[in-house]
PDB file of C-alpha atoms in Angstrom:
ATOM      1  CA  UNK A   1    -118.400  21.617  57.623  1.00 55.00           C
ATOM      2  CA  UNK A   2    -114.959  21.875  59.243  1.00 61.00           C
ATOM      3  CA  UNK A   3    -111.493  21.261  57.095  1.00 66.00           C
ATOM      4  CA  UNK A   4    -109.996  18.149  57.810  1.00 61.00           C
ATOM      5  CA  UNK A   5    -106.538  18.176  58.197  1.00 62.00           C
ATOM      6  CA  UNK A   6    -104.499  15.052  57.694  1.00 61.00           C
ATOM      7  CA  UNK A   7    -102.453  13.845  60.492  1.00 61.00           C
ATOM      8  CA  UNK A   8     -98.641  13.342  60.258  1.00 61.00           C
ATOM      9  CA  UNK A   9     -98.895   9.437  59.314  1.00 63.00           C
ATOM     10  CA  UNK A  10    -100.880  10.816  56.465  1.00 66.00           C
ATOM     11  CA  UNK A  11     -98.472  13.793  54.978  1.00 75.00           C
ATOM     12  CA  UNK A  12     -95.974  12.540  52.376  1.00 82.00           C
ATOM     13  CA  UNK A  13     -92.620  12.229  52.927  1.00 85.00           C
ATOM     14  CA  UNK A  14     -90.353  14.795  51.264  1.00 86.00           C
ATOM     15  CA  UNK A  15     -89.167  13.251  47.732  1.00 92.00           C
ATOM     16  CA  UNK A  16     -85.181  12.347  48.148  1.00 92.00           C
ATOM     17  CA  UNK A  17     -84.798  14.775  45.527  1.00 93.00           C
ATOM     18  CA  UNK A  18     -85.477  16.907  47.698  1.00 95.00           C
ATOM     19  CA  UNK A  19     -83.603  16.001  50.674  1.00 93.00           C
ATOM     20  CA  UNK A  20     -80.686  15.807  48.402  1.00 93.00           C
ATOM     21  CA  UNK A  21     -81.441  19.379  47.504  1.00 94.00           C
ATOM     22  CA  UNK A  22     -81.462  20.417  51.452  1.00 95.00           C
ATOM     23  CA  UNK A  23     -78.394  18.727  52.144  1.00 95.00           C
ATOM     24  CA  UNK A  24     -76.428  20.400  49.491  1.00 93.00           C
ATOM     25  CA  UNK A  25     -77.692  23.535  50.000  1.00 95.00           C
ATOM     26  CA  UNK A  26     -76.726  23.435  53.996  1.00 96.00           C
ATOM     27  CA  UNK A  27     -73.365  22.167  53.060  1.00 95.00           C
ATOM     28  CA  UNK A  28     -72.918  24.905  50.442  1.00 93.00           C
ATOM     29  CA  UNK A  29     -73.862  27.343  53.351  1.00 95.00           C
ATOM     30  CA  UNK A  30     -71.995  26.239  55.896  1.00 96.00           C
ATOM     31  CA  UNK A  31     -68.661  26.199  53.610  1.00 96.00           C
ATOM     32  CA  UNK A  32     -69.479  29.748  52.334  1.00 94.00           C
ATOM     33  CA  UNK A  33     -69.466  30.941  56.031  1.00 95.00           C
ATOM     34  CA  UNK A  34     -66.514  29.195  56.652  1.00 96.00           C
ATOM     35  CA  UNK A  35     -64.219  30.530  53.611  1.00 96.00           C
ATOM     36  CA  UNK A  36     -65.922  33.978  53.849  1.00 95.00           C
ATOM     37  CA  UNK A  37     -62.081  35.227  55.351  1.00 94.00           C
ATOM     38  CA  UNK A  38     -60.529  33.448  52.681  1.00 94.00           C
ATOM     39  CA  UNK A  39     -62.189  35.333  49.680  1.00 92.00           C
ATOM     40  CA  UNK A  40     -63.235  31.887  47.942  1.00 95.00           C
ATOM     41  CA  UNK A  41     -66.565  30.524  47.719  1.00 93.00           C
ATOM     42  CA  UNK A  42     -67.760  26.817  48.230  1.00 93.00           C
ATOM     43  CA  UNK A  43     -67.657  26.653  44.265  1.00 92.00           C
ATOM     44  CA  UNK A  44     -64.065  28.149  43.980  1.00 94.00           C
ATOM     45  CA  UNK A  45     -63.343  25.412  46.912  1.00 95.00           C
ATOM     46  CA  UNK A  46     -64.486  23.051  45.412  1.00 94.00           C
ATOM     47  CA  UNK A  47     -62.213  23.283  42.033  1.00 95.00           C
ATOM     48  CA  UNK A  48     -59.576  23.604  44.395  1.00 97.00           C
ATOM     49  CA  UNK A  49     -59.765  20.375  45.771  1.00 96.00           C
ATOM     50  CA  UNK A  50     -60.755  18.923  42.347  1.00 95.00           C
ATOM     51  CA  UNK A  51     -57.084  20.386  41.411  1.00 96.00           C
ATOM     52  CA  UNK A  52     -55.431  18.629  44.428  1.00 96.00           C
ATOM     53  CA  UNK A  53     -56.641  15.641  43.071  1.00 95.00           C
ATOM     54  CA  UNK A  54     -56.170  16.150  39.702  1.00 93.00           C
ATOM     55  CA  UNK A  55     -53.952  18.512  38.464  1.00 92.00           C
ATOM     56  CA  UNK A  56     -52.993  19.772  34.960  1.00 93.00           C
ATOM     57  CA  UNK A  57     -56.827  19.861  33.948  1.00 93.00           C
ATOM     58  CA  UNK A  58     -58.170  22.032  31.262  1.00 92.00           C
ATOM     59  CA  UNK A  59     -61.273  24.437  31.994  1.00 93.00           C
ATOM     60  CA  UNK A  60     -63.934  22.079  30.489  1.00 91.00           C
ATOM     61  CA  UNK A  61     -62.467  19.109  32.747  1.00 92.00           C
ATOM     62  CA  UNK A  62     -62.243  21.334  35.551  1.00 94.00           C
ATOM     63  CA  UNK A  63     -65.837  22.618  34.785  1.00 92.00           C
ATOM     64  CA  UNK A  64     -67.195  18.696  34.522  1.00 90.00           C
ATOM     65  CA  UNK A  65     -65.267  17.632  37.762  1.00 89.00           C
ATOM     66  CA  UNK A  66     -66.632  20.580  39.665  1.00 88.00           C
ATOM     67  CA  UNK A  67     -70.147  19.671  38.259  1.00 85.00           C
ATOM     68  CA  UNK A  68     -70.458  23.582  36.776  1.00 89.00           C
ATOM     69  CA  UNK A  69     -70.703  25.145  33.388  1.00 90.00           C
ATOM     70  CA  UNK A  70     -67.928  25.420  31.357  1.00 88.00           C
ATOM     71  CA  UNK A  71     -69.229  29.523  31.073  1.00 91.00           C
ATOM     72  CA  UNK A  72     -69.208  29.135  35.053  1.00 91.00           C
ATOM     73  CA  UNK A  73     -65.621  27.603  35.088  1.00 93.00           C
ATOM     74  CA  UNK A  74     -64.195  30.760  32.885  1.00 92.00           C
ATOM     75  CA  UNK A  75     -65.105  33.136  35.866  1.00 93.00           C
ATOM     76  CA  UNK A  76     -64.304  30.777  38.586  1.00 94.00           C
ATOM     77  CA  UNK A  77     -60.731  30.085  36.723  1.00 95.00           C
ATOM     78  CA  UNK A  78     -60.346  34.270  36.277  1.00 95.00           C
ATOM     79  CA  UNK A  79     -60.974  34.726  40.011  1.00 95.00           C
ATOM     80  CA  UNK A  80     -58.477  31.862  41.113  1.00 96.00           C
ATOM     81  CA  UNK A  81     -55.874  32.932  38.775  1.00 96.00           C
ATOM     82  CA  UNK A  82     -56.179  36.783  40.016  1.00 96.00           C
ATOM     83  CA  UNK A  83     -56.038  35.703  43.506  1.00 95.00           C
ATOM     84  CA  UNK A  84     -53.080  33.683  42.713  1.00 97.00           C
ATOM     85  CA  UNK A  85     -54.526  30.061  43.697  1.00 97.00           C
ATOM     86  CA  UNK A  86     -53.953  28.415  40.350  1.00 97.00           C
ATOM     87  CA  UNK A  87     -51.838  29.084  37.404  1.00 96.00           C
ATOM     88  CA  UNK A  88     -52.719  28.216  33.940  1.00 95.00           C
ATOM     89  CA  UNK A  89     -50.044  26.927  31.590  1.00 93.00           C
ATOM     90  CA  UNK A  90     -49.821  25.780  28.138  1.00 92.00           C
ATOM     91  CA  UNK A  91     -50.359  22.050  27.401  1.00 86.00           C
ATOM     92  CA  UNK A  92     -46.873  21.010  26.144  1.00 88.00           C
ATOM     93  CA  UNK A  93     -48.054  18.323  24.201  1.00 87.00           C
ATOM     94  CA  UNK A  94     -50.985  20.594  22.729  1.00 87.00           C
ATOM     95  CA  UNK A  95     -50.957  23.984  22.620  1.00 85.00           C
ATOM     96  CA  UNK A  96     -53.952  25.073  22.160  1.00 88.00           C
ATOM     97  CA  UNK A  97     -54.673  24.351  25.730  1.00 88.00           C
ATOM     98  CA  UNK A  98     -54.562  25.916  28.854  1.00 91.00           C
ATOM     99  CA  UNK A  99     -53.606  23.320  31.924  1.00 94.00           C
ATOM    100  CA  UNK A 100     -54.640  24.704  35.353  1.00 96.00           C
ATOM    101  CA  UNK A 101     -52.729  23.530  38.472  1.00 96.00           C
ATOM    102  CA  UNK A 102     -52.778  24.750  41.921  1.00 97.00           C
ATOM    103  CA  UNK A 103     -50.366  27.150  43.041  1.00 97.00           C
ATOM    104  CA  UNK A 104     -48.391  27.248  46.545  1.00 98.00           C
ATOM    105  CA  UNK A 105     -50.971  29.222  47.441  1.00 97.00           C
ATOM    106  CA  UNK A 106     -54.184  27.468  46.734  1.00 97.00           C
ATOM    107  CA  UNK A 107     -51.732  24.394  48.720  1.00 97.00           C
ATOM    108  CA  UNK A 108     -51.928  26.508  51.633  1.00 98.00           C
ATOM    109  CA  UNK A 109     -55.668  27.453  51.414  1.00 98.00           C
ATOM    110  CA  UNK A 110     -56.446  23.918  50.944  1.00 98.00           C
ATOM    111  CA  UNK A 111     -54.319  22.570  53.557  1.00 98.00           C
ATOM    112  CA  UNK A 112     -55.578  25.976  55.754  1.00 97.00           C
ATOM    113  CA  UNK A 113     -59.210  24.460  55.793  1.00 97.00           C
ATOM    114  CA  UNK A 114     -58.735  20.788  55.548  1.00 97.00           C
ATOM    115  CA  UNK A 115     -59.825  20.556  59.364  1.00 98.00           C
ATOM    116  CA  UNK A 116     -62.373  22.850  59.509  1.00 97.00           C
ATOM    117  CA  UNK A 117     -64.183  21.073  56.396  1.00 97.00           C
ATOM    118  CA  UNK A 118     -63.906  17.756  57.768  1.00 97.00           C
ATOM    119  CA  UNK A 119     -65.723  19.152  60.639  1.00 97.00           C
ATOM    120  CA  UNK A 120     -68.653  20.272  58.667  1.00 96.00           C
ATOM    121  CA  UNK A 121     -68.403  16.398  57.133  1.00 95.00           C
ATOM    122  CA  UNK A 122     -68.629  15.081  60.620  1.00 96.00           C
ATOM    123  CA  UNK A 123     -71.388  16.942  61.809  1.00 96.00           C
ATOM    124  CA  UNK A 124     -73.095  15.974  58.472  1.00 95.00           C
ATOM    125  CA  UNK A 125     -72.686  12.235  59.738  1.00 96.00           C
ATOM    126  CA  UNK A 126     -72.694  12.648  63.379  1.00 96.00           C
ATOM    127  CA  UNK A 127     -75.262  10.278  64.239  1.00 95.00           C
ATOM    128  CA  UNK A 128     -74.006   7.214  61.624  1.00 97.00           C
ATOM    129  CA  UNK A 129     -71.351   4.494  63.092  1.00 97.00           C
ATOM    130  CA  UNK A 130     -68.563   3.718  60.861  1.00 96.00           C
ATOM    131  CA  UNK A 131     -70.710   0.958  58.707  1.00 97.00           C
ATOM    132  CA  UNK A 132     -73.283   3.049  58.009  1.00 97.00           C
ATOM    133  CA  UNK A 133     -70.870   6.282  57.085  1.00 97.00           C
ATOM    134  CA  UNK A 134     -69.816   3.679  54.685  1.00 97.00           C
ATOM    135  CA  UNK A 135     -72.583   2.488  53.192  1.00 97.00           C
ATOM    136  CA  UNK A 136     -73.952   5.957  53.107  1.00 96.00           C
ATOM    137  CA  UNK A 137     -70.815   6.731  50.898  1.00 95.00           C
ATOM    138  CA  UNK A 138     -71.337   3.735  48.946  1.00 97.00           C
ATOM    139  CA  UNK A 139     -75.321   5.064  48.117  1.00 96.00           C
ATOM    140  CA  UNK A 140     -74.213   8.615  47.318  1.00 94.00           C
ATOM    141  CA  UNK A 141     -71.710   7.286  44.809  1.00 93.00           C
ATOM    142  CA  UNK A 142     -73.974   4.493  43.182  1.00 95.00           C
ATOM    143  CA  UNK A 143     -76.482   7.270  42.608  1.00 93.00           C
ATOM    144  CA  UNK A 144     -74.318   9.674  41.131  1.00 88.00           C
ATOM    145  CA  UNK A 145     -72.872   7.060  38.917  1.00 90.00           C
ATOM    146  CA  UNK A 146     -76.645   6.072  37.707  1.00 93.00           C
ATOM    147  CA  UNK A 147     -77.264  10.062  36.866  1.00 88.00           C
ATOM    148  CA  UNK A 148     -73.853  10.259  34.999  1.00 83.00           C
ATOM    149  CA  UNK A 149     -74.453   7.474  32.260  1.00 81.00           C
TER     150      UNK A 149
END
């Protein structure tokens, strides 16, 4: 007797897990090609613009903003501060920590890729009108919010 091979109606749909998964990964990807000049990965990029946002974090907020390991934030802080992106400085008001804040440099990268990394965002939502850019924004936040607690 012959296999029988379901038809498409019949395969399951990938989990969203797992689209999640493919999205990130292509994103990740896309913004490694695109800083390969620059020396800085999509990680390193990424606590950059957590920086821009926020600065005067320590390593462990960096590392929980950046959603990495605090062992993965030492290296990515080591590499930063060698190529002169971000400075660390002692907390005045405790000084047992180390404050990390963007340099003029790591301005310039930032500010440097800002259009090219909106472009990868826009491709990412070409086909979605305004609303649904919004909504889509709205979902992606809800869920990571329900993970987080």
């Amino acid at each position: 007797m012959g296999r029988v091979t379901p038809g498409p109606a019949a395969r399951p749909r990938p989990s969203l897990l797992y689209a999640v998964k493919q999205v990130e990964l292509i994103v990740r990807a896309r913004l490694d090609e695109l800083l390969r000049d620059s020396g800085v990965t999509a990680l390193q990029y990424t606590a950059l613009t957590v920086l821009a946002t926020r600065d005067g974090l320590t390593s462990a907020e960096l590392a929980r903003n950046s959603f990495v390991t605090p062992q993965a934030m030492a290296d990515l802080v080591t590499a930063l501060e060698r190529g002169e992106l971000i400075v660390r400085h002692r907390n005045p008001h405790n000084r047992r920590q180390l404050l990390i804040s963007l340099t003029p440099a790591g301005h310039d990268l930032l500010a440097r890729y800002a259009a090219p990394v909106a472009a990868i965002e826009e491709r990412m939502v070409h086909g979605l009108d305004h609303e649904e850019r919004e909504r889509f924004r709205g979902y992606l936040n809800a869920a990571r919010a329900s993970l987080a607690q």
